[in-house]
Amino acid sequence: MAKIIQDINIAVKEILNGNIIALPTETVYGLAADALNRDAVMKIFKAKKRPSFNPLIVHLYEIGEMKKYVSEIPPAFIKLYKAFSPGPITFIMKKRNNIPDIVTAGLDTVAVRFPSHPIFREILRLSKRPLAAPSANMFGRISPTTADEVKKELNDKVKFILDGGKCSVGIESTVVDLTKNTPKVLRHGFITVEQIEKILKRKIESVGIKTSDKNKIISPGMLASHYSPVKPLLILRSKLPVNINNNDIFLSFKFHDTGFTFINLKLFAGFKEMAFNMFSLLRKADEMRSDFIIIQKAFNRGLGCAVNERLLKASYGEIYFGENNYKIIKKNI
Ligand code: TXA
Ligand code: MG
């Protein structure tokens, strides 16, 4: 049974003893271990049932440490680091050999992030270790944004969950590949393509939101099915067959003997609020009594891209309601 704790020193001790620990970051909760300790990192993959081809992000306290692990530092990194770190952005760069292959899934690159959450930073500072940490969920499931959500996910898989309240961002970091001439966003996140372009004063590349072609997968985390609730999530492509009360986040209704729970994301004033609430709402909807969860996409710009990328990955397909029927179209993976 996982114990929710407040004591940072216990977390540091666990890390130094080669154990895994769930901890808060500003994006989502992570499951951390000493990145230089193969056996410790192995425990992360085991606990999450994560396939070994999916590399982990290495979290660092400050830029000075990075030179130990990264062999080439591109000029774009310095600009982006100054603008957005510590914070929700992850940089892919060429790695040095002291990062174990298990962390990077045998790639010659490493993902590096400088988290801003004060508790995580304190653990990095005290342990003096680079920490490998994926999101603290079972592989393919929604990332947790509270300690309680981690407990539901990993109760029998982890000894301690360090409580740092609800994550202020709510979705994972932006992953940007800096190993090519043109930087490329591999995973949309809180820091938007537009923000990165503004800092670099140039156009960059980014993955399309519909990454359903398996042949085109560059980053293993770009698998089209990810973040899934247990209940099928459907993207709404028509009007609902019932009226929405605009003050309610959830609308549960029956239509032709099928139960639906609609999540009214549009209720949130902006993308930041949507991102902050989205994963928790998907979890809550998953626990409600219905057959399907329905949601509408956000506008595909700015942070809306990150919201949509996650909704599409979590979804089973699309739904169209007619006067007397409905049609579900399975996502093309
Ligand atoms: O906000 C976050 O990034 C959270 C918190 C805990 O830091 N972490 C997180 O980790 O989302 P994870 O493991 O769930 O996602 C890491 C993503 C995956 O899509 C992985 O494939 C990609 O980063 N990645 C890691 N190393 C890579 C590399 N060398 N090249 C390309 N993609 C990489
Ligand atoms: Mg994850």
Short mmCIF file of C-alpha atoms and ligand atoms in Angstrom, two decimals:
data_model
loop_
_atom_site.label_atom_id
_atom_site.label_comp_id
_atom_site.label_asym_id
_atom_site.label_seq_id
_atom_site.Cartn_x
_atom_site.Cartn_y
_atom_site.Cartn_z
CA MET A 1 0.00 0.00 0.00
CA ALA A 2 1.48 3.35 -1.00
CA LYS A 3 1.84 5.92 1.77
CA ILE A 4 1.22 9.58 1.02
CA ILE A 5 3.94 11.57 2.78
CA GLN A 6 5.07 15.18 3.20
CA ASP A 7 8.68 14.59 4.28
CA ILE A 8 11.17 15.47 1.54
CA ASN A 9 13.99 13.73 3.43
CA ILE A 10 12.30 10.35 3.09
CA ALA A 11 12.09 10.91 -0.67
CA VAL A 12 15.78 11.80 -0.87
CA LYS A 13 16.72 8.72 1.17
CA GLU A 14 14.66 6.47 -1.09
CA ILE A 15 16.33 7.90 -4.19
CA LEU A 16 19.83 7.45 -2.73
CA ASN A 17 18.93 3.86 -1.75
CA GLY A 18 18.07 3.05 -5.36
CA ASN A 19 14.31 3.02 -4.90
CA ILE A 20 11.49 4.69 -6.82
CA ILE A 21 9.33 7.46 -5.42
CA ALA A 22 6.26 9.28 -6.74
CA LEU A 23 6.64 13.04 -6.52
CA PRO A 24 4.96 16.26 -7.63
CA THR A 25 6.14 18.33 -10.58
CA GLU A 26 4.53 21.49 -11.95
CA THR A 27 3.18 19.49 -14.92
CA VAL A 28 1.97 16.10 -13.62
CA TYR A 29 3.14 13.70 -10.89
CA GLY A 30 6.28 11.75 -11.74
CA LEU A 31 7.73 8.40 -10.74
CA ALA A 32 11.39 9.12 -10.07
CA ALA A 33 14.62 7.19 -9.65
CA ASP A 34 18.36 7.90 -9.84
CA ALA A 35 19.03 8.12 -13.59
CA LEU A 36 22.57 6.81 -13.15
CA ASN A 37 21.41 3.66 -11.35
CA ARG A 38 20.23 1.03 -13.89
CA ASP A 39 18.50 -1.15 -11.32
CA ALA A 40 16.61 1.80 -9.91
CA VAL A 41 15.49 2.88 -13.40
CA MET A 42 14.42 -0.70 -14.14
CA LYS A 43 12.01 -0.44 -11.20
CA ILE A 44 10.23 2.46 -12.94
CA PHE A 45 9.66 0.43 -16.11
CA LYS A 46 8.44 -2.54 -14.05
CA ALA A 47 6.04 -0.53 -11.89
CA LYS A 48 4.47 1.25 -14.86
CA LYS A 49 4.54 -1.79 -17.16
CA ARG A 50 6.18 0.60 -19.59
CA PRO A 51 7.75 -0.92 -22.71
CA SER A 52 11.53 -0.60 -22.69
CA PHE A 53 11.57 1.18 -26.08
CA ASN A 54 10.01 4.29 -24.52
CA PRO A 55 12.80 6.55 -23.18
CA LEU A 56 12.59 8.58 -19.97
CA ILE A 57 13.16 12.27 -19.26
CA VAL A 58 16.17 13.12 -17.08
CA HIS A 59 15.38 15.91 -14.61
CA LEU A 60 18.17 18.23 -13.48
CA TYR A 61 18.57 20.99 -10.92
CA GLU A 62 20.51 23.44 -13.05
CA ILE A 63 22.24 24.00 -16.38
CA GLY A 64 25.76 23.46 -14.96
CA GLU A 65 25.06 19.78 -14.34
CA MET A 66 23.84 19.23 -17.85
CA LYS A 67 27.29 19.31 -19.40
CA LYS A 68 28.02 16.00 -17.65
CA TYR A 69 25.28 14.29 -19.62
CA VAL A 70 24.90 16.17 -22.90
CA SER A 71 27.68 16.15 -25.53
CA GLU A 72 26.49 18.97 -27.82
CA ILE A 73 24.69 22.05 -26.59
CA PRO A 74 22.92 23.79 -29.48
CA PRO A 75 22.55 27.61 -29.39
CA ALA A 76 18.78 27.23 -29.46
CA PHE A 77 18.98 25.45 -26.11
CA ILE A 78 20.55 28.42 -24.35
CA LYS A 79 17.82 30.77 -25.60
CA LEU A 80 14.99 28.41 -24.68
CA TYR A 81 16.52 27.57 -21.31
CA LYS A 82 16.73 31.26 -20.44
CA ALA A 83 13.15 31.84 -21.51
CA PHE A 84 11.36 28.79 -20.08
CA SER A 85 13.50 26.90 -17.55
CA PRO A 86 13.03 25.88 -14.89
CA GLY A 87 9.61 24.94 -16.22
CA PRO A 88 7.47 22.67 -18.37
CA ILE A 89 9.77 22.15 -21.36
CA THR A 90 11.98 19.14 -22.21
CA PHE A 91 14.96 19.31 -24.56
CA ILE A 92 16.24 16.44 -26.69
CA MET A 93 20.00 16.66 -27.22
CA LYS A 94 22.93 14.35 -28.00
CA LYS A 95 23.85 12.34 -24.93
CA ARG A 96 27.10 11.33 -23.28
CA ASN A 97 27.71 7.67 -22.49
CA ASN A 98 27.33 8.03 -18.74
CA ILE A 99 23.54 8.09 -19.14
CA PRO A 100 22.59 4.41 -19.06
CA ASP A 101 20.95 2.99 -22.19
CA ILE A 102 17.92 1.87 -20.21
CA VAL A 103 17.06 5.55 -19.61
CA THR A 104 17.23 6.54 -23.27
CA ALA A 105 16.00 3.23 -24.75
CA GLY A 106 19.32 2.88 -26.52
CA LEU A 107 18.98 6.18 -28.43
CA ASP A 108 22.00 8.47 -28.85
CA THR A 109 19.95 11.36 -27.50
CA VAL A 110 18.68 12.24 -24.03
CA ALA A 111 15.62 14.19 -22.92
CA VAL A 112 16.50 16.82 -20.30
CA ARG A 113 14.13 18.89 -18.20
CA PHE A 114 14.58 21.40 -15.39
CA PRO A 115 11.36 21.21 -13.35
CA SER A 116 10.17 24.29 -11.47
CA HIS A 117 8.17 22.62 -8.69
CA PRO A 118 9.89 23.69 -5.43
CA ILE A 119 9.55 20.23 -3.84
CA PHE A 120 11.04 18.46 -6.84
CA ARG A 121 13.83 21.05 -7.03
CA GLU A 122 14.63 20.53 -3.37
CA ILE A 123 14.94 16.75 -3.94
CA LEU A 124 17.25 17.37 -6.91
CA ARG A 125 19.34 19.76 -4.85
CA LEU A 126 19.64 17.50 -1.81
CA SER A 127 20.14 14.20 -3.62
CA LYS A 128 22.59 15.69 -6.13
CA ARG A 129 21.39 13.06 -8.62
CA PRO A 130 19.89 13.41 -12.10
CA LEU A 131 16.40 11.93 -11.77
CA ALA A 132 14.70 9.87 -14.46
CA ALA A 133 10.95 10.32 -14.14
CA PRO A 134 8.02 9.50 -16.39
CA SER A 135 4.48 10.43 -15.41
CA ALA A 136 3.27 8.40 -12.40
CA ASN A 137 0.61 6.38 -14.18
CA MET A 138 0.38 2.86 -15.55
CA PHE A 139 1.56 2.81 -19.16
CA GLY A 140 -1.06 4.17 -21.55
CA ARG A 141 -3.19 5.73 -18.83
CA ILE A 142 -3.92 9.37 -17.97
CA SER A 143 -1.19 11.24 -16.08
CA PRO A 144 -2.06 11.93 -12.42
CA THR A 145 -2.18 15.52 -11.15
CA THR A 146 -2.78 14.88 -7.42
CA ALA A 147 -1.24 12.52 -4.84
CA ASP A 148 -4.62 10.75 -4.49
CA GLU A 149 -4.73 10.08 -8.22
CA VAL A 150 -1.22 8.58 -8.03
CA LYS A 151 -2.39 6.35 -5.18
CA LYS A 152 -5.26 5.08 -7.32
CA GLU A 153 -2.84 4.33 -10.17
CA LEU A 154 0.14 2.87 -8.34
CA ASN A 155 -1.07 1.84 -4.89
CA ASP A 156 0.63 -1.55 -4.90
CA LYS A 157 3.56 -0.45 -7.07
CA VAL A 158 5.25 2.26 -5.02
CA LYS A 159 6.06 2.66 -1.32
CA PHE A 160 5.83 6.45 -0.98
CA ILE A 161 3.98 9.25 -2.74
CA LEU A 162 5.26 12.71 -1.87
CA ASP A 163 2.31 15.10 -1.68
CA GLY A 164 2.78 18.51 -3.30
CA GLY A 165 -0.88 19.44 -3.92
CA LYS A 166 -2.44 19.67 -7.34
CA CYS A 167 -0.01 20.25 -10.22
CA SER A 168 -0.28 23.85 -11.39
CA VAL A 169 0.03 23.07 -15.13
CA GLY A 170 -1.94 19.82 -15.35
CA ILE A 171 -0.49 18.41 -18.59
CA GLU A 172 2.99 17.14 -19.43
CA SER A 173 5.92 19.25 -20.61
CA THR A 174 6.50 20.27 -24.21
CA VAL A 175 9.13 17.99 -25.78
CA VAL A 176 11.36 19.77 -28.30
CA ASP A 177 14.04 18.02 -30.35
CA LEU A 178 17.14 20.22 -30.75
CA THR A 179 19.34 17.68 -32.56
CA LYS A 180 18.44 18.78 -36.11
CA ASN A 181 18.95 22.10 -37.88
CA THR A 182 15.34 23.01 -37.32
CA PRO A 183 13.97 22.43 -33.80
CA LYS A 184 10.89 20.23 -33.73
CA VAL A 185 8.17 19.88 -31.11
CA LEU A 186 7.64 16.13 -30.66
CA ARG A 187 4.99 16.51 -27.96
CA HIS A 188 2.83 19.59 -27.59
CA GLY A 189 2.70 20.90 -24.04
CA PHE A 190 2.28 23.94 -21.86
CA ILE A 191 4.98 25.93 -23.70
CA THR A 192 3.50 26.47 -27.14
CA VAL A 193 5.08 26.32 -30.62
CA GLU A 194 4.29 30.03 -30.97
CA GLN A 195 6.16 30.88 -27.75
CA ILE A 196 9.21 28.89 -28.88
CA GLU A 197 9.21 30.54 -32.31
CA LYS A 198 9.04 33.96 -30.70
CA ILE A 199 12.15 33.28 -28.61
CA LEU A 200 14.13 31.68 -31.47
CA LYS A 201 12.89 34.30 -33.97
CA ARG A 202 12.28 31.56 -36.55
CA LYS A 203 9.71 29.00 -37.66
CA ILE A 204 10.11 25.55 -36.11
CA GLU A 205 8.53 22.18 -36.93
CA SER A 206 5.98 20.32 -34.89
CA VAL A 207 4.21 16.99 -35.05
CA GLY A 208 0.71 17.10 -36.46
CA ILE A 209 -2.03 16.59 -33.95
CA LYS A 210 -3.24 13.47 -35.76
CA THR A 211 -0.30 11.13 -35.21
CA SER A 212 -2.07 7.94 -36.12
CA ASP A 213 0.31 6.55 -38.72
CA LYS A 214 2.56 4.04 -36.93
CA ASN A 215 5.25 4.39 -39.58
CA LYS A 216 5.66 8.04 -38.74
CA ILE A 217 6.37 7.62 -35.03
CA ILE A 218 9.57 9.48 -34.13
CA SER A 219 9.23 9.76 -30.38
CA PRO A 220 7.83 6.56 -28.89
CA GLY A 221 5.51 8.66 -26.75
CA MET A 222 3.81 9.68 -29.96
CA LEU A 223 1.94 6.37 -30.13
CA ALA A 224 -1.57 7.24 -31.19
CA SER A 225 -3.25 5.57 -28.20
CA HIS A 226 -2.19 7.00 -24.89
CA TYR A 227 -3.63 8.66 -21.82
CA SER A 228 -6.72 6.47 -22.09
CA PRO A 229 -9.52 6.29 -19.60
CA VAL A 230 -10.87 2.76 -19.21
CA LYS A 231 -14.23 3.80 -20.66
CA PRO A 232 -14.15 4.71 -24.37
CA LEU A 233 -13.65 8.43 -24.91
CA LEU A 234 -15.36 9.86 -27.98
CA ILE A 235 -14.75 13.18 -29.69
CA LEU A 236 -18.06 14.89 -30.42
CA ARG A 237 -18.48 15.75 -34.11
CA SER A 238 -22.11 16.89 -34.08
CA LYS A 239 -24.59 18.55 -31.75
CA LEU A 240 -25.59 16.72 -28.59
CA PRO A 241 -29.09 15.16 -28.69
CA VAL A 242 -29.93 16.94 -25.39
CA ASN A 243 -29.60 20.50 -24.15
CA ILE A 244 -26.58 21.43 -22.05
CA ASN A 245 -27.02 23.38 -18.89
CA ASN A 246 -24.13 25.75 -19.32
CA ASN A 247 -23.15 25.71 -15.66
CA ASP A 248 -22.52 21.98 -15.45
CA ILE A 249 -19.17 20.41 -16.20
CA PHE A 250 -20.66 16.93 -16.52
CA LEU A 251 -23.84 16.10 -18.37
CA SER A 252 -25.00 12.50 -18.06
CA PHE A 253 -27.78 11.37 -20.37
CA LYS A 254 -29.25 8.29 -22.00
CA PHE A 255 -29.84 8.02 -25.72
CA HIS A 256 -31.26 4.82 -27.19
CA ASP A 257 -30.48 2.88 -24.03
CA THR A 258 -26.84 3.95 -24.05
CA GLY A 259 -25.42 6.02 -21.21
CA PHE A 260 -23.17 8.98 -22.04
CA THR A 261 -21.20 11.39 -19.87
CA PHE A 262 -20.37 14.64 -21.65
CA ILE A 263 -17.49 16.72 -20.29
CA ASN A 264 -18.17 20.37 -20.94
CA LEU A 265 -14.59 21.63 -21.33
CA LYS A 266 -15.85 24.78 -23.05
CA LEU A 267 -16.99 25.94 -19.64
CA PHE A 268 -13.43 26.93 -18.88
CA ALA A 269 -12.46 30.47 -19.73
CA GLY A 270 -9.14 29.65 -21.38
CA PHE A 271 -6.79 26.90 -22.47
CA LYS A 272 -4.76 27.08 -19.25
CA GLU A 273 -7.82 26.27 -17.18
CA MET A 274 -8.74 23.48 -19.59
CA ALA A 275 -5.26 21.96 -19.34
CA PHE A 276 -5.27 22.31 -15.55
CA ASN A 277 -8.56 20.42 -15.19
CA MET A 278 -8.62 18.04 -18.15
CA PHE A 279 -6.95 14.90 -16.78
CA SER A 280 -8.81 15.04 -13.46
CA LEU A 281 -12.12 15.43 -15.26
CA LEU A 282 -11.38 12.44 -17.50
CA ARG A 283 -10.66 10.39 -14.38
CA LYS A 284 -13.89 11.52 -12.72
CA ALA A 285 -15.92 10.83 -15.85
CA ASP A 286 -14.37 7.38 -15.99
CA GLU A 287 -15.80 6.64 -12.53
CA MET A 288 -19.34 7.79 -13.44
CA ARG A 289 -22.05 5.40 -14.53
CA SER A 290 -22.17 5.52 -18.29
CA ASP A 291 -21.01 3.57 -21.30
CA PHE A 292 -19.10 6.33 -23.07
CA ILE A 293 -17.39 9.63 -22.27
CA ILE A 294 -17.88 12.43 -24.82
CA ILE A 295 -15.81 15.57 -25.19
CA GLN A 296 -15.34 18.39 -27.70
CA LYS A 297 -11.95 19.42 -29.01
CA ALA A 298 -10.48 22.82 -28.20
CA PHE A 299 -9.51 25.33 -30.87
CA ASN A 300 -6.31 24.09 -32.50
CA ARG A 301 -4.01 26.95 -31.66
CA GLY A 302 -1.60 27.79 -28.85
CA LEU A 303 -2.10 25.61 -25.80
CA GLY A 304 -5.24 24.23 -27.49
CA CYS A 305 -2.87 22.03 -29.56
CA ALA A 306 -1.58 20.36 -26.38
CA VAL A 307 -5.13 19.83 -25.11
CA ASN A 308 -6.24 18.33 -28.44
CA GLU A 309 -3.17 16.13 -28.80
CA ARG A 310 -4.02 14.48 -25.48
CA LEU A 311 -7.74 14.19 -26.20
CA LEU A 312 -7.06 12.52 -29.54
CA LYS A 313 -4.56 10.11 -28.01
CA ALA A 314 -6.96 9.24 -25.21
CA SER A 315 -9.91 8.77 -27.55
CA TYR A 316 -11.40 5.61 -28.97
CA GLY A 317 -12.95 7.48 -31.88
CA GLU A 318 -15.61 10.00 -32.85
CA ILE A 319 -19.35 10.20 -32.34
CA TYR A 320 -22.08 11.77 -34.50
CA PHE A 321 -25.62 12.15 -33.17
CA GLY A 322 -28.56 12.17 -35.56
CA GLU A 323 -32.24 12.74 -34.70
CA ASN A 324 -32.87 9.08 -33.97
CA ASN A 325 -29.53 7.39 -33.94
CA TYR A 326 -25.84 7.83 -33.32
CA LYS A 327 -22.75 6.66 -35.09
CA ILE A 328 -19.35 5.87 -33.53
CA ILE A 329 -16.31 5.82 -35.80
CA LYS A 330 -13.26 4.07 -34.40
CA LYS A 331 -10.00 5.98 -34.57
CA ASN A 332 -7.71 4.90 -37.34
CA ILE A 333 -4.50 3.73 -35.62
O1 TXA B 1 5.96 16.90 -17.76
C1 TXA B 1 6.60 15.89 -18.01
O2 TXA B 1 7.37 15.81 -18.99
C2 TXA B 1 6.45 14.69 -17.06
C3 TXA B 1 7.02 15.07 -15.71
C4 TXA B 1 7.01 13.89 -14.74
O3 TXA B 1 8.31 15.58 -15.86
N1 TXA B 1 7.10 13.54 -17.59
C5 TXA B 1 6.62 12.85 -18.64
O4 TXA B 1 7.37 11.73 -18.94
O5 TXA B 1 5.62 13.16 -19.26
P1 TXA B 1 6.83 10.59 -19.89
O6 TXA B 1 7.84 9.49 -19.74
O7 TXA B 1 5.44 10.26 -19.57
O8 TXA B 1 6.99 11.20 -21.32
C6 TXA B 1 8.27 11.47 -21.86
C7 TXA B 1 8.18 11.70 -23.32
C8 TXA B 1 7.80 10.44 -24.07
O9 TXA B 1 6.93 10.82 -25.12
C9 TXA B 1 9.14 9.95 -24.59
O10 TXA B 1 8.99 9.14 -25.72
C10 TXA B 1 9.83 11.26 -24.90
O11 TXA B 1 9.47 12.09 -23.83
N2 TXA B 1 11.29 11.09 -24.93
C11 TXA B 1 12.12 10.81 -23.89
N3 TXA B 1 13.40 10.71 -24.30
C12 TXA B 1 13.40 10.94 -25.64
C13 TXA B 1 14.41 10.98 -26.64
N4 TXA B 1 15.69 10.76 -26.35
N5 TXA B 1 14.02 11.24 -27.91
C14 TXA B 1 12.72 11.46 -28.21
N6 TXA B 1 11.72 11.45 -27.30
C15 TXA B 1 12.04 11.18 -26.03
MG MG B 2 3.47 9.66 -19.58
#
